[in-house]
Short mmCIF file of N, CA and C in Angstrom, two decimals:
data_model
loop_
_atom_site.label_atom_id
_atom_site.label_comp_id
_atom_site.label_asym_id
_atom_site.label_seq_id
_atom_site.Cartn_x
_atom_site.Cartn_y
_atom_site.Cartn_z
N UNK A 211 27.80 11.14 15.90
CA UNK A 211 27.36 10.96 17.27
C UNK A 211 26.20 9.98 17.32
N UNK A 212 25.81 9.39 18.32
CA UNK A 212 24.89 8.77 19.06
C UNK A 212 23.07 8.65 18.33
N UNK A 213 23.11 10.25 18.47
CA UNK A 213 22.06 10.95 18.18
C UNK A 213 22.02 10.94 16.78
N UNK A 214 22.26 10.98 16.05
CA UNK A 214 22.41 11.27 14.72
C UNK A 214 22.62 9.85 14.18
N UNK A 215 23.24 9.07 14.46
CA UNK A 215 23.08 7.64 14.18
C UNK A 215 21.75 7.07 13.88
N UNK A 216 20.91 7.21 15.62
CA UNK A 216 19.57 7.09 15.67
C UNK A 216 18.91 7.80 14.91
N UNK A 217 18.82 8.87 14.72
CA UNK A 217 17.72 9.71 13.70
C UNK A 217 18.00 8.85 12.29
N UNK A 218 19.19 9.07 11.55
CA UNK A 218 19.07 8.65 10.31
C UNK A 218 18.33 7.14 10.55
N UNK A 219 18.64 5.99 11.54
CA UNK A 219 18.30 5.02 11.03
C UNK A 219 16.49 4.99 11.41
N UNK A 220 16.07 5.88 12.02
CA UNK A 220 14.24 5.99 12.25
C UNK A 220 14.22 6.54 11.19
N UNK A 221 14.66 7.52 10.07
CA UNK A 221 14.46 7.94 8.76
C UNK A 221 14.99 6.62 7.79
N UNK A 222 15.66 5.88 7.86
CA UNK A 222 15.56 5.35 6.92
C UNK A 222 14.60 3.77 6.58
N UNK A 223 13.72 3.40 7.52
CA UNK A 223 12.42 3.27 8.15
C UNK A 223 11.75 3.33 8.37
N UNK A 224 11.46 5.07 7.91
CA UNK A 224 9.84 5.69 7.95
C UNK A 224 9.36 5.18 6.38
N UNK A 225 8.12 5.68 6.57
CA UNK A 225 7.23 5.43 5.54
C UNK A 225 7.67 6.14 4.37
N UNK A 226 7.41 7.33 5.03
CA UNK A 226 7.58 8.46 3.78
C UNK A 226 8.72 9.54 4.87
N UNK A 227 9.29 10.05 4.03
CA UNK A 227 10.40 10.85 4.87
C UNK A 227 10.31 12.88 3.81
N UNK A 228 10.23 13.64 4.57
CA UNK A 228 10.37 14.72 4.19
C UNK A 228 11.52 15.35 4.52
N UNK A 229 12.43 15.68 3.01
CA UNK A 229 13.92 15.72 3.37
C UNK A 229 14.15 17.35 2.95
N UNK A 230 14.69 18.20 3.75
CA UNK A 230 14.61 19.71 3.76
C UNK A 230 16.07 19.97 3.89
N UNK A 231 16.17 20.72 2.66
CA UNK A 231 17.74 21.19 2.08
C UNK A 231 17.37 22.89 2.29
N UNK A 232 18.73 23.30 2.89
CA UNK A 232 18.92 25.18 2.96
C UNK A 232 18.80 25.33 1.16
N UNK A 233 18.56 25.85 0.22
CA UNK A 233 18.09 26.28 -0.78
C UNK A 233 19.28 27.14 -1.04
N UNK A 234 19.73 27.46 -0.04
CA UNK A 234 20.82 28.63 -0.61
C UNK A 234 22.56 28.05 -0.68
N UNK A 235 22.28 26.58 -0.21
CA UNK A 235 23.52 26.08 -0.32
C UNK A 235 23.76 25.49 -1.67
N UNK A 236 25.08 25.12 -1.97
CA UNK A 236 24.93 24.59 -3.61
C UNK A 236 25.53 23.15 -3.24
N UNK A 237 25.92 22.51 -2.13
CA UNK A 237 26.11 21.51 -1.57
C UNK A 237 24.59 20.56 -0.76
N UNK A 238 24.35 20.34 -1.18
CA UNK A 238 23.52 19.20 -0.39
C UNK A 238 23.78 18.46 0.82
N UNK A 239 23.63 18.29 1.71
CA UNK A 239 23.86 17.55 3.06
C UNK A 239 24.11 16.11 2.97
N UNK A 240 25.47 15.76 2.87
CA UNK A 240 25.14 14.15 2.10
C UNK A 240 24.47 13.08 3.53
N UNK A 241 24.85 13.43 4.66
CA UNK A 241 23.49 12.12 5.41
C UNK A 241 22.12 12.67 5.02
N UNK A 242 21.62 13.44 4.44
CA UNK A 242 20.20 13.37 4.20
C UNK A 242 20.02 13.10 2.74
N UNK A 243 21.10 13.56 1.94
CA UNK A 243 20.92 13.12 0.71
C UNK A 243 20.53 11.82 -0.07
N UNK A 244 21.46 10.83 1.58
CA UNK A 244 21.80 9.37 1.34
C UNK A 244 20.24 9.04 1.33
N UNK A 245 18.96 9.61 2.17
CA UNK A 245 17.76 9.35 2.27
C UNK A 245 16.87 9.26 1.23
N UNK A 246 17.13 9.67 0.29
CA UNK A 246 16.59 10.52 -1.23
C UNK A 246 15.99 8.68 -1.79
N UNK A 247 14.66 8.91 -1.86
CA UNK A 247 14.16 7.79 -2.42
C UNK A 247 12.39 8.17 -3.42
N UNK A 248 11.85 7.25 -3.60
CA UNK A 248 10.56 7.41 -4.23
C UNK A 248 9.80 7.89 -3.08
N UNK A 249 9.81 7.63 -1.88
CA UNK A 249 8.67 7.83 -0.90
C UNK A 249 9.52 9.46 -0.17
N UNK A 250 10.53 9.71 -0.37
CA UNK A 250 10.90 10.96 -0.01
C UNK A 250 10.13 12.43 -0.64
N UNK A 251 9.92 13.23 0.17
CA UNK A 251 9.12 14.37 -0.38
C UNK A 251 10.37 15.54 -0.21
N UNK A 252 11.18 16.26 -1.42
CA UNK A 252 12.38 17.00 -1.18
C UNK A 252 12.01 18.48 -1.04
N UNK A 253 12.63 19.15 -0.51
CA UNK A 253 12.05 20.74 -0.29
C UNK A 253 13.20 21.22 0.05
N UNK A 254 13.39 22.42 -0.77
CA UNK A 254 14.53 23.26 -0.91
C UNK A 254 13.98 24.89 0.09
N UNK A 255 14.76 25.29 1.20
CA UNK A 255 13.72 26.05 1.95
C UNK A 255 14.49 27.23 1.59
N UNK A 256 14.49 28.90 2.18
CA UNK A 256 14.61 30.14 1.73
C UNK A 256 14.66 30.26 0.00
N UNK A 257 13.18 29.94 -0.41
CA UNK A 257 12.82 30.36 -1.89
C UNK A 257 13.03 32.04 -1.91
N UNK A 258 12.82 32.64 -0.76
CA UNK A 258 12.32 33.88 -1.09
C UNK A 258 13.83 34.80 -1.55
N UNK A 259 15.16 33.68 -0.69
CA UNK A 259 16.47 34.58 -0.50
C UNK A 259 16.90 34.86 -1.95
N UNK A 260 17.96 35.93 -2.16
CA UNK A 260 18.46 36.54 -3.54
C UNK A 260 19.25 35.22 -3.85
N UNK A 261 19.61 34.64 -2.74
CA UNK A 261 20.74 33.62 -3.11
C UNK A 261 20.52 32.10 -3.40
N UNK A 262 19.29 31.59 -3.43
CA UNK A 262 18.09 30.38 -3.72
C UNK A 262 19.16 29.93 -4.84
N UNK A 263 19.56 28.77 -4.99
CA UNK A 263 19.80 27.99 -5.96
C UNK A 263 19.05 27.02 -6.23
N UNK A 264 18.63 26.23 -4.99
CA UNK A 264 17.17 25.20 -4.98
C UNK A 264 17.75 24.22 -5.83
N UNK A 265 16.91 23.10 -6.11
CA UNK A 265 17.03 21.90 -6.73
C UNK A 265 15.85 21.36 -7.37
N UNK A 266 16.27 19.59 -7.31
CA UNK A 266 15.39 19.11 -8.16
C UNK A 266 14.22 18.51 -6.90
N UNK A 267 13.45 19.60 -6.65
CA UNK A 267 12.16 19.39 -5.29
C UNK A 267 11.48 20.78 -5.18
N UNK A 268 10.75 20.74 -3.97
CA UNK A 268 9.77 21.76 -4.27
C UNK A 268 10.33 22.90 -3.43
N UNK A 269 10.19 24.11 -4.08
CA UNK A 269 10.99 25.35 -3.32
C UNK A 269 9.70 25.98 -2.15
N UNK A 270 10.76 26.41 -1.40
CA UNK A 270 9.59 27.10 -0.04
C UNK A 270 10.16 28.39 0.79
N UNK A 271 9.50 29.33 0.74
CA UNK A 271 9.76 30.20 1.85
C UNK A 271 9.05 30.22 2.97
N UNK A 272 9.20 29.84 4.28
CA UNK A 272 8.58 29.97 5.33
C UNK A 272 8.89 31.33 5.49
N UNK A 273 9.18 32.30 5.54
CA UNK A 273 9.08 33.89 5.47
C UNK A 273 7.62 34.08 4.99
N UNK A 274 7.66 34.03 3.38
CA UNK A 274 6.82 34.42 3.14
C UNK A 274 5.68 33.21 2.90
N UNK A 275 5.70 32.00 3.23
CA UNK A 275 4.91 31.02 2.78
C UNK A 275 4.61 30.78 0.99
N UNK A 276 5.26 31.49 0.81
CA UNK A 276 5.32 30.52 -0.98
C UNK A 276 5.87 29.63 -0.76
N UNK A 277 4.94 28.30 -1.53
CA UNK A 277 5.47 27.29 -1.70
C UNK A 277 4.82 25.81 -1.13
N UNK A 278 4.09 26.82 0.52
CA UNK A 278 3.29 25.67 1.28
C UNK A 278 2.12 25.12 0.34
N UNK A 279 1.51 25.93 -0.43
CA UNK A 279 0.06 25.16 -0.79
C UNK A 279 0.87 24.14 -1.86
N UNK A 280 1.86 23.88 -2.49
CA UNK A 280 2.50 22.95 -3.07
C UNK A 280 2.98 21.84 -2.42
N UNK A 281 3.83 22.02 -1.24
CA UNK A 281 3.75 21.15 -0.41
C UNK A 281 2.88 20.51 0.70
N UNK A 282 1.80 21.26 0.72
CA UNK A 282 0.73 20.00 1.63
C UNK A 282 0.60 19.26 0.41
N UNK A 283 0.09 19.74 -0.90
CA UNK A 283 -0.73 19.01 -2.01
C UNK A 283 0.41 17.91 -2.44
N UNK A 284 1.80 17.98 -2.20
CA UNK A 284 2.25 16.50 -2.31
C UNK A 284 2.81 15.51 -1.19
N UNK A 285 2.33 16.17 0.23
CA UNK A 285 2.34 15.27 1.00
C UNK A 285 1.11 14.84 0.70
N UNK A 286 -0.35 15.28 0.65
CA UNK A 286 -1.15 14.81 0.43
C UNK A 286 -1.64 13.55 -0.80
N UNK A 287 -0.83 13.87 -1.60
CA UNK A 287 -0.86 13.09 -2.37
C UNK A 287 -0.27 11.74 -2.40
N UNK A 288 1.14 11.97 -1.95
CA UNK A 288 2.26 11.09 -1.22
C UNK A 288 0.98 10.17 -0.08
N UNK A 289 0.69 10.42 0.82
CA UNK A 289 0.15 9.73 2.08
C UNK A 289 -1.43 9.34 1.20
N UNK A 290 -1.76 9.50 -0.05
CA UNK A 290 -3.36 9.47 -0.56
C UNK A 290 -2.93 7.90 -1.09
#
């Protein structure tokens, strides 16, 4: 669609892009995958679920917030 056209191409244009995968899938999303670069920051989200397979990025539960003080510290680092 339309919409989705536009988003990927303002992501593939940003500076730095923060690319957020369900954690519990074992498939990856291939239009966001296609984004996957040096300036990308990857985050695999429901760390906390039994079913987390996660990847090669930083795991996160917004449930329980494991995971955030890892990810400000490499956006921070990323944008430093």
């Amino acid at each position: 669609s339309e919409g989705i056209r536009r988003a990927l191409e303002r992501a593939r244009k940003a500076d730095m892009r923060v690319l957020v995968f369900d954690g519990t899938e074992k498939t990856l999303n291939p239009h966001t995958k296609k984004l996957c670069d040096e300036n990308s920051v990857i985050v695999f989200t429901k760390k906390d679920s039994a079913d987390f397979v996660g990847g090669d990025g930083l795991a996160l539960s917004s449930t329980t917030g494991e995971g955030m003080e890892a990810l400000i510290a490499s956006l921070t680092e990323t944008i430093s």
